[in-house]
PDB file of C-alpha atoms in Angstrom:
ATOM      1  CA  UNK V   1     -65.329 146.260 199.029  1.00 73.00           C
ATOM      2  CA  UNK V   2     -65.935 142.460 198.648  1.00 79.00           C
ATOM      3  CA  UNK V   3     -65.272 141.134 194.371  1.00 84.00           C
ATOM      4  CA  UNK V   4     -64.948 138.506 192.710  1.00 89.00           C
ATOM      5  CA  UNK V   5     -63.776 137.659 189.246  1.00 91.00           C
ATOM      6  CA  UNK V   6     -64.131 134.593 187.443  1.00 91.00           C
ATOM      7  CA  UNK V   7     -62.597 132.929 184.214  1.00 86.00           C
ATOM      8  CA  UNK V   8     -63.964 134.690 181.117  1.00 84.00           C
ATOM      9  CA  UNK V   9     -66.048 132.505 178.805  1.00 85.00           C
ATOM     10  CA  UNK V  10     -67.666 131.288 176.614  1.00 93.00           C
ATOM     11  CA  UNK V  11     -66.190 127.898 177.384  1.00 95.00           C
ATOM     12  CA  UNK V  12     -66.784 124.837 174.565  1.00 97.00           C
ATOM     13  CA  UNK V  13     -66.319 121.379 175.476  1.00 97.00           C
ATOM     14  CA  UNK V  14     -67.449 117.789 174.533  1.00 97.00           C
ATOM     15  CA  UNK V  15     -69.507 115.900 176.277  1.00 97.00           C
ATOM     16  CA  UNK V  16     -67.861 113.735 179.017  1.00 96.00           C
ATOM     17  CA  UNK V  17     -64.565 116.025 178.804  1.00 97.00           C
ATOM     18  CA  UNK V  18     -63.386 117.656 182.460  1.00 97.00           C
ATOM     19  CA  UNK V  19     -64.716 120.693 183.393  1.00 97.00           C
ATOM     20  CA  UNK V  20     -62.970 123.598 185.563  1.00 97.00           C
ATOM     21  CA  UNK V  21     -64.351 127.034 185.746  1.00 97.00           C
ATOM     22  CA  UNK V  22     -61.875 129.398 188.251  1.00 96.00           C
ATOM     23  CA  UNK V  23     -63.459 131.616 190.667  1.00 96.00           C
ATOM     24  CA  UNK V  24     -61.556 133.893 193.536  1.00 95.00           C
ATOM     25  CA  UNK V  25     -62.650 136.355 195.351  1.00 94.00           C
ATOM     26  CA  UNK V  26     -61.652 139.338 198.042  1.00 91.00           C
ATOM     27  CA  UNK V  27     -63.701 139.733 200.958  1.00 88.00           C
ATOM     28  CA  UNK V  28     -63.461 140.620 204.647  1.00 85.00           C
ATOM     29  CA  UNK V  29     -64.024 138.662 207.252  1.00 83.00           C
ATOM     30  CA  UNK V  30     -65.177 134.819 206.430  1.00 85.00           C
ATOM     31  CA  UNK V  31     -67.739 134.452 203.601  1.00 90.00           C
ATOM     32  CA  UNK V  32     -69.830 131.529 202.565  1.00 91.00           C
ATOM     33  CA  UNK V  33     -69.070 130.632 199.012  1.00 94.00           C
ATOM     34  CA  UNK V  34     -71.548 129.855 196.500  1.00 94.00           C
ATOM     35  CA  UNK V  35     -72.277 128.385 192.956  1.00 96.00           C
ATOM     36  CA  UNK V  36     -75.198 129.302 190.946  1.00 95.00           C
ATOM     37  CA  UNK V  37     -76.393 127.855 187.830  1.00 96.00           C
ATOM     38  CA  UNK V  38     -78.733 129.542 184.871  1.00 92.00           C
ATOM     39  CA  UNK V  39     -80.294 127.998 182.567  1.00 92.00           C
ATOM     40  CA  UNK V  40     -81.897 129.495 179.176  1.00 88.00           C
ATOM     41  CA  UNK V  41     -84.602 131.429 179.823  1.00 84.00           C
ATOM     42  CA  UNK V  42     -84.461 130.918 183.535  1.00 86.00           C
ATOM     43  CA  UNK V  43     -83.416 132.392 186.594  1.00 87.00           C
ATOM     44  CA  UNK V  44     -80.762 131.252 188.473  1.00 91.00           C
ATOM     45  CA  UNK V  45     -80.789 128.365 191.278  1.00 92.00           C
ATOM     46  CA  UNK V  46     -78.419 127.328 193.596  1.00 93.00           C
ATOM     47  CA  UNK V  47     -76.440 124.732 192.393  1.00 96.00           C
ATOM     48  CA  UNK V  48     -73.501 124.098 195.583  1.00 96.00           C
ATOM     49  CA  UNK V  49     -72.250 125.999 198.864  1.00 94.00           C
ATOM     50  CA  UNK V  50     -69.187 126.029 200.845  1.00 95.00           C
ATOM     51  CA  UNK V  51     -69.898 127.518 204.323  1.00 91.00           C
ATOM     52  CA  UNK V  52     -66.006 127.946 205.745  1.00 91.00           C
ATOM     53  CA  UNK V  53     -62.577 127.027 205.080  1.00 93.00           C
ATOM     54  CA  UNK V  54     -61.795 123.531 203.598  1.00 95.00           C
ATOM     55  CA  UNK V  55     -65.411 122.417 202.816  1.00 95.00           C
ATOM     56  CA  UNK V  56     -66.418 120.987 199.351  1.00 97.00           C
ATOM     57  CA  UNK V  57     -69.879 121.633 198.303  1.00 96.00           C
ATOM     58  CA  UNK V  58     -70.839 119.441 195.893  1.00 97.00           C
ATOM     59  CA  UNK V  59     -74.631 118.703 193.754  1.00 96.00           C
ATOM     60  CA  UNK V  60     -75.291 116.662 190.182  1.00 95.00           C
ATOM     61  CA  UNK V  61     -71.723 115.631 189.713  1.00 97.00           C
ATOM     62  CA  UNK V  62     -69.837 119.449 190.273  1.00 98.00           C
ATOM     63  CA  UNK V  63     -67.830 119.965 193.223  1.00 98.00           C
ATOM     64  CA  UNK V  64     -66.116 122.874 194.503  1.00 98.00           C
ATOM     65  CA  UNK V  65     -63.655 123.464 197.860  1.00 97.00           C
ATOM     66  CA  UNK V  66     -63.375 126.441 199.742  1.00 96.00           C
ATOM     67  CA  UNK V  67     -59.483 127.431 199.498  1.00 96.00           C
ATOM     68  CA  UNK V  68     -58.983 130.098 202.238  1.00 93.00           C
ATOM     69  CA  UNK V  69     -54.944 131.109 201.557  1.00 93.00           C
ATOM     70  CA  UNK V  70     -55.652 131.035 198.182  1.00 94.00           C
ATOM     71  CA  UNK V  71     -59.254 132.964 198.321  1.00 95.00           C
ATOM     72  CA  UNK V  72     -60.601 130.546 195.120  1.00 96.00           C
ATOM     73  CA  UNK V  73     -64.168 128.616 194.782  1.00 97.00           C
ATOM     74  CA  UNK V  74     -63.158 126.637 191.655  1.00 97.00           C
ATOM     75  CA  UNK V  75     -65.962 124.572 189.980  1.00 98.00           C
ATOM     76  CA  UNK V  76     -65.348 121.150 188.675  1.00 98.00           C
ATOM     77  CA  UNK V  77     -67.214 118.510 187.383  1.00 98.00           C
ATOM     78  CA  UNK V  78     -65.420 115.212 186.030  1.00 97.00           C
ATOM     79  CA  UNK V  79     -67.665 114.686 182.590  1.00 96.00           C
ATOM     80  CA  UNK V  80     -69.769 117.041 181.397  1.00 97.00           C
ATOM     81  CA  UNK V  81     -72.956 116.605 179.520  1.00 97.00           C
ATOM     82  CA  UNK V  82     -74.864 118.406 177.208  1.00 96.00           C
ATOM     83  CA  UNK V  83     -77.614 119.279 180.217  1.00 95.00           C
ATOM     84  CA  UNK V  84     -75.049 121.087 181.589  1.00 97.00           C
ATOM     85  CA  UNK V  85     -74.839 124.276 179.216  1.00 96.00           C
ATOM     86  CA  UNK V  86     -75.925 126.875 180.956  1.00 96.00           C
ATOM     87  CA  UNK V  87     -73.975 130.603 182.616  1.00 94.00           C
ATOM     88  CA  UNK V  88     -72.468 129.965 185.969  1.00 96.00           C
ATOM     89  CA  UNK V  89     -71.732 132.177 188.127  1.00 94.00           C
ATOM     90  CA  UNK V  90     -70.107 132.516 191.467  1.00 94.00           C
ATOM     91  CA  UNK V  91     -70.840 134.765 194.782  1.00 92.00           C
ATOM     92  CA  UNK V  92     -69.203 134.902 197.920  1.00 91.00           C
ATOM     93  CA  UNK V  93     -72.275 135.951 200.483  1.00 88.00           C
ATOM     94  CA  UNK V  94     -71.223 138.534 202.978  1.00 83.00           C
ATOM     95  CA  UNK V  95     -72.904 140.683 205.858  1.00 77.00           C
ATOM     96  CA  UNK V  96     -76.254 139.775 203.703  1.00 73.00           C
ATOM     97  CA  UNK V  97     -75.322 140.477 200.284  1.00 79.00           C
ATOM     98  CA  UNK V  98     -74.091 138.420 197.634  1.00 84.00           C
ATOM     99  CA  UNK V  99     -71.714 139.457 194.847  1.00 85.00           C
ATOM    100  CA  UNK V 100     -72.144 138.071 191.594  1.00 89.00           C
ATOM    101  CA  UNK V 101     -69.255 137.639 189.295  1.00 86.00           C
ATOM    102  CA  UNK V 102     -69.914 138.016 185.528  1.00 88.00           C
ATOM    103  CA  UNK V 103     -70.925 134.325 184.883  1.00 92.00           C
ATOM    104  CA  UNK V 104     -69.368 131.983 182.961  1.00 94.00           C
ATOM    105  CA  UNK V 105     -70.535 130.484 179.921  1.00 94.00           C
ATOM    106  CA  UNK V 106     -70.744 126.253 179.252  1.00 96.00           C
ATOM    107  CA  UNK V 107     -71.377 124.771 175.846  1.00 96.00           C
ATOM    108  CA  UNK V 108     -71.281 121.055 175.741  1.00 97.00           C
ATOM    109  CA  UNK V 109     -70.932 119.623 172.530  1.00 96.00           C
ATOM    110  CA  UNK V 110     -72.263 116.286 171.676  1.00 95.00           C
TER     111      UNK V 110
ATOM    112  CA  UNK T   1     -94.786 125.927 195.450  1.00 62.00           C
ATOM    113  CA  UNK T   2     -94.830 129.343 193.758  1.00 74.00           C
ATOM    114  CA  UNK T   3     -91.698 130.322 195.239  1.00 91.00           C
ATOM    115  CA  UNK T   4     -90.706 133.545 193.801  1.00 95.00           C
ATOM    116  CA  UNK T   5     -93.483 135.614 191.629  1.00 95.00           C
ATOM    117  CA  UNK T   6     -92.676 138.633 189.417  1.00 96.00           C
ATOM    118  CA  UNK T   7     -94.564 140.614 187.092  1.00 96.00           C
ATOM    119  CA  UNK T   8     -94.733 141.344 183.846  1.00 96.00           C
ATOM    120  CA  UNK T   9     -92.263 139.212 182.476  1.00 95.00           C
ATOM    121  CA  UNK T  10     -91.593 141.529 179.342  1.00 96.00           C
ATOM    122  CA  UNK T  11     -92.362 145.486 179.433  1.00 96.00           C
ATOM    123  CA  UNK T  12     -91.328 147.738 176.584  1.00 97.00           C
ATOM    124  CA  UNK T  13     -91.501 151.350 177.712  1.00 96.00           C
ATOM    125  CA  UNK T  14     -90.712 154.736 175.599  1.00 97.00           C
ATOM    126  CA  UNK T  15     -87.683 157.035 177.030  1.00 97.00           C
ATOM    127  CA  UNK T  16     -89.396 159.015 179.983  1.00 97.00           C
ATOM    128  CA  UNK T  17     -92.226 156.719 181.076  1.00 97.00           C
ATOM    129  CA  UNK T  18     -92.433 155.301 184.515  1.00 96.00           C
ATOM    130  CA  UNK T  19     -93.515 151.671 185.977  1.00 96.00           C
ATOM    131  CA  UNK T  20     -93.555 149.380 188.626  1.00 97.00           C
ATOM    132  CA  UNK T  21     -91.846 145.838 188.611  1.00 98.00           C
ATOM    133  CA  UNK T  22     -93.826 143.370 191.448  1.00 97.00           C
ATOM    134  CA  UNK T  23     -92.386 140.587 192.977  1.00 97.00           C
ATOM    135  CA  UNK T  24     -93.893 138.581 195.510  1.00 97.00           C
ATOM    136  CA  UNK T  25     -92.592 135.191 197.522  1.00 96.00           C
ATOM    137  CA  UNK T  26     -94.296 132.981 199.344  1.00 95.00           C
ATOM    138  CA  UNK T  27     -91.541 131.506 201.745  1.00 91.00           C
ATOM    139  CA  UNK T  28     -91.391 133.571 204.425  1.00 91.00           C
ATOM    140  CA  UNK T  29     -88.253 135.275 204.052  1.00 91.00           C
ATOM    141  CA  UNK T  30     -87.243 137.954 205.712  1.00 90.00           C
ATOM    142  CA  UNK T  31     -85.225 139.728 202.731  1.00 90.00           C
ATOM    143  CA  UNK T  32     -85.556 140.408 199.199  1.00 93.00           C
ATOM    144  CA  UNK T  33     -83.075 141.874 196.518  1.00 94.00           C
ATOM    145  CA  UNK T  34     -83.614 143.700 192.995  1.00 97.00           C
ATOM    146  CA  UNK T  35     -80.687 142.621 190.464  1.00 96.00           C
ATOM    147  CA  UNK T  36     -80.409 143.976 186.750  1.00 96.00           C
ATOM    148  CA  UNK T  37     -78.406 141.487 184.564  1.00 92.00           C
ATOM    149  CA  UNK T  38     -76.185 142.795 182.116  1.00 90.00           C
ATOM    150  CA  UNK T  39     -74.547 141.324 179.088  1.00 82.00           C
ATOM    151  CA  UNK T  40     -71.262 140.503 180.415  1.00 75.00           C
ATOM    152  CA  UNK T  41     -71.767 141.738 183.990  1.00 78.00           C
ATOM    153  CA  UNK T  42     -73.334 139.274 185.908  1.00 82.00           C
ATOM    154  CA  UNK T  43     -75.745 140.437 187.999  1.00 89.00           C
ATOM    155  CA  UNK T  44     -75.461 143.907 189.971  1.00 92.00           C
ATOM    156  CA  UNK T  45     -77.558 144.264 193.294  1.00 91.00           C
ATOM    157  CA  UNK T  46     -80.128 147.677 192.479  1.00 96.00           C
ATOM    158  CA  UNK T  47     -81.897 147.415 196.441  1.00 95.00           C
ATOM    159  CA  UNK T  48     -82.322 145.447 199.191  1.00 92.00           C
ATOM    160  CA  UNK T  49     -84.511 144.764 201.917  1.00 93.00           C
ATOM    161  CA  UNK T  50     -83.308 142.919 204.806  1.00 88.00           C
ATOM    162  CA  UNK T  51     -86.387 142.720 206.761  1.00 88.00           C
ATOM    163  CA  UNK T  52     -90.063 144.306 206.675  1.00 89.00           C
ATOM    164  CA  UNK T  53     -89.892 148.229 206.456  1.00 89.00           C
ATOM    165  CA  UNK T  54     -86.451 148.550 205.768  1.00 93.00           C
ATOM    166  CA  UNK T  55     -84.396 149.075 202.166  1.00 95.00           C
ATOM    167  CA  UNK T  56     -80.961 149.783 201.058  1.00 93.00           C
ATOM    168  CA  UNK T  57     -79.321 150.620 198.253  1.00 94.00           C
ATOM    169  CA  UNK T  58     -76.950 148.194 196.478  1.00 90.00           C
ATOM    170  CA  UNK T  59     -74.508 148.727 193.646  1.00 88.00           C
ATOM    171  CA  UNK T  60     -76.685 150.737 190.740  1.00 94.00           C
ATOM    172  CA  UNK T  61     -79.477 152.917 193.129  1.00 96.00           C
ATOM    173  CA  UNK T  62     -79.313 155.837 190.706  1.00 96.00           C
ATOM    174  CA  UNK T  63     -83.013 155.648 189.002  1.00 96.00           C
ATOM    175  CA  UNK T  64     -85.054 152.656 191.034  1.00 97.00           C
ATOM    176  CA  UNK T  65     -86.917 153.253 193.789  1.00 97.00           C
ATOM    177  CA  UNK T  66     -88.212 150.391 195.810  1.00 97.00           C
ATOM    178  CA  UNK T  67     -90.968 149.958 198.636  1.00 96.00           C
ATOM    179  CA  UNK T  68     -91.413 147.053 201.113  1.00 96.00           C
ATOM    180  CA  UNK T  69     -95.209 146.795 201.258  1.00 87.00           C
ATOM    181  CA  UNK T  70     -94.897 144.217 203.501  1.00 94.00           C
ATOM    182  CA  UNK T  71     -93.148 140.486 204.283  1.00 94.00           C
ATOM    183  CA  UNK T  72     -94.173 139.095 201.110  1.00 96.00           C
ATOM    184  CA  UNK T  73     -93.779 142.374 198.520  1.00 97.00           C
ATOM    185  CA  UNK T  74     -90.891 144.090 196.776  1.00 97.00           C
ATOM    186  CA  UNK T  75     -91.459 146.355 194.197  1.00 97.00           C
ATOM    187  CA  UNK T  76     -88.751 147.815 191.653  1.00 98.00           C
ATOM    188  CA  UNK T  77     -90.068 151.602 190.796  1.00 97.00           C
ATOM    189  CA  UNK T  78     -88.612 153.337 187.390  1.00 96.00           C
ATOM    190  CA  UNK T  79     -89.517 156.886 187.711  1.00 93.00           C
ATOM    191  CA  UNK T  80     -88.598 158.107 184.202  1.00 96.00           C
ATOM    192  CA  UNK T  81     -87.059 155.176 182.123  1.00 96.00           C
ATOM    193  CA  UNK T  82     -84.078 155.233 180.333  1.00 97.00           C
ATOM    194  CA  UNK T  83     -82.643 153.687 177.914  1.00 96.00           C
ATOM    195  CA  UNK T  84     -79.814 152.278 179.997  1.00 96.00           C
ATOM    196  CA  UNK T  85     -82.333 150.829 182.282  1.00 97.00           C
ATOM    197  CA  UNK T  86     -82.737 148.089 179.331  1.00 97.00           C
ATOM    198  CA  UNK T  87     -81.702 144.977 180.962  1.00 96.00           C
ATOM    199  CA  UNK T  88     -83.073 141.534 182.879  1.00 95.00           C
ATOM    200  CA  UNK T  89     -84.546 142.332 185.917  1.00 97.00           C
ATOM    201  CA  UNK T  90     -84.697 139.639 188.815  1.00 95.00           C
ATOM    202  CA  UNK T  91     -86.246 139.572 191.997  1.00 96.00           C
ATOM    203  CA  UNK T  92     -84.749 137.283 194.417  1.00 95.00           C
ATOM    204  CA  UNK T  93     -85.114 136.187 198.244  1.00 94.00           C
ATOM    205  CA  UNK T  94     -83.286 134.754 201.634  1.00 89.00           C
ATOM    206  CA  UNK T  95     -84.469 132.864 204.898  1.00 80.00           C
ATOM    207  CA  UNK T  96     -83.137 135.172 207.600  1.00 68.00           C
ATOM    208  CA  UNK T  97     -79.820 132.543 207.935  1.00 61.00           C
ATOM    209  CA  UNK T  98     -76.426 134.650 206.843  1.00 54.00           C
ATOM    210  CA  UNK T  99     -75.954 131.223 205.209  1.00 62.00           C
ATOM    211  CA  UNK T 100     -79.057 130.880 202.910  1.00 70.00           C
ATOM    212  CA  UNK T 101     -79.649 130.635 199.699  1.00 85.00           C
ATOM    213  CA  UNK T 102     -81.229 132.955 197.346  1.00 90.00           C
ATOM    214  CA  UNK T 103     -84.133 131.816 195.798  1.00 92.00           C
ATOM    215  CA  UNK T 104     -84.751 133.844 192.240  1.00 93.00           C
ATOM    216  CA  UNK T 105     -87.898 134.980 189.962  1.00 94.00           C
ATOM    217  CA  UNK T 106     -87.918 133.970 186.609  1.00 91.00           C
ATOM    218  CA  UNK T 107     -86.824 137.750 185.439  1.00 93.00           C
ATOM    219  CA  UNK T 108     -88.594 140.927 183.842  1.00 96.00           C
ATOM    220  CA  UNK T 109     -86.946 141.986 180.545  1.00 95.00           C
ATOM    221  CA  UNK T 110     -87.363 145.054 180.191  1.00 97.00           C
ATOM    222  CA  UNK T 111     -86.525 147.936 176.406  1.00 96.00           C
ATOM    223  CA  UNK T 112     -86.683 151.320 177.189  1.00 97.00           C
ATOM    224  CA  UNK T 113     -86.655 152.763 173.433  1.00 96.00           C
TER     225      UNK T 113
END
């Protein structure tokens, strides 16, 4: 069945450092790729989508490209601030169903 | 814009009890997902409900029921809690699109002692 695994946290940085959290994924067919973002206490929003092969999603400075051959949603973001701690977490949406990985933790450090 | 609606937002229930987790949206969409949120396992799909009258079971089935009461509803049903039924519980929903976006609850944490 359709998995993904992503980069084992939690990760610590300093504010305006660069930011890369690795995602990849096995599916069939063509999925759209997604980011989400949660925040304490919250539930989780959307924070960027890819829809097909070579597209970069991108929202509030992060970016991410949709890497067919290599089957990999990898989140950037070129300076980080503290805002941005919070668990993210990738799915691949297929035949109506997402798949979560196990999120990813961000501490930014002033 | 209420968006996604679940209640309660904390339940504490003894080993055995039952209840009922509500969720309710207000944007139309056709389907609507139960996820429990584990420490270190992201979030696993419990049910699903593509459309009006229909459900189907996700990763972790084994103690939930759910029933689609109607386009806005979805309700999470523990029959007899246990304790490894402790965990976040989210509601979520999706415009009809294979490309939409999930739009979450706020979560239900639920301890089943």
């Amino acid at each position: 069945g359709d998995s993904v695994t992503q980069m084992e946290g939690p990760v610590t940085l300093s504010e305006e450092a660069f930011l890369t959290i690795n995602c990849t994924y096995t599916a069939t067919g063509y999925p759209s790729l997604f980011w989400y973002v949660q925040y304490p206490g919250e539930g989780l929003q959307l924070l960027l989508k890819a829809t097909k092969a070579d597209d970069k999603g991108s929202n509030k400075g992060f970016e991410a490209t949709y890497r067919k051959e290599t089957t990999s949603f990898h989140l950037e973001k070129g300076s980080v601030q503290v805002s941005d701690s919070a668990v993210y977490f990738c799915a691949p949406h297929n035949f109506n169903k997402f798949y979560f990985g196990s999120g990813t933790k961000l501490n930014v450090k002033p | 814009n209420a968006g996604v609606t679940q209640t309660p937002k904390f339940q504490v229930l003894k080993t055995g009890q039952s209840m009922t987790l509500q969720c309710a949206q207000d944007m139309n969409h056709n389907s609507m997902y139960w996820y429990r949120q584990d420490p270190g396992m992201g979030l696993r799909l419990i049910y699903y409900s593509a459309s009006e009258g229909t459900t189907d079971k996700g990763e972790v089935p084994n103690g939930y029921n759910v029933s689609r009461l109607n386009k806005r509803e979805f309700s999470l049903r523990l029959e007899s809690a246990a304790p490894s039924q402790t965990s976040v519980y989210f509601c979520a929903s999706m415009t009809v699109t294979n490309t939409g976006e999930l739009f979450f609850g706020e979560g239900s944490r639920l301890t089943v002692l």
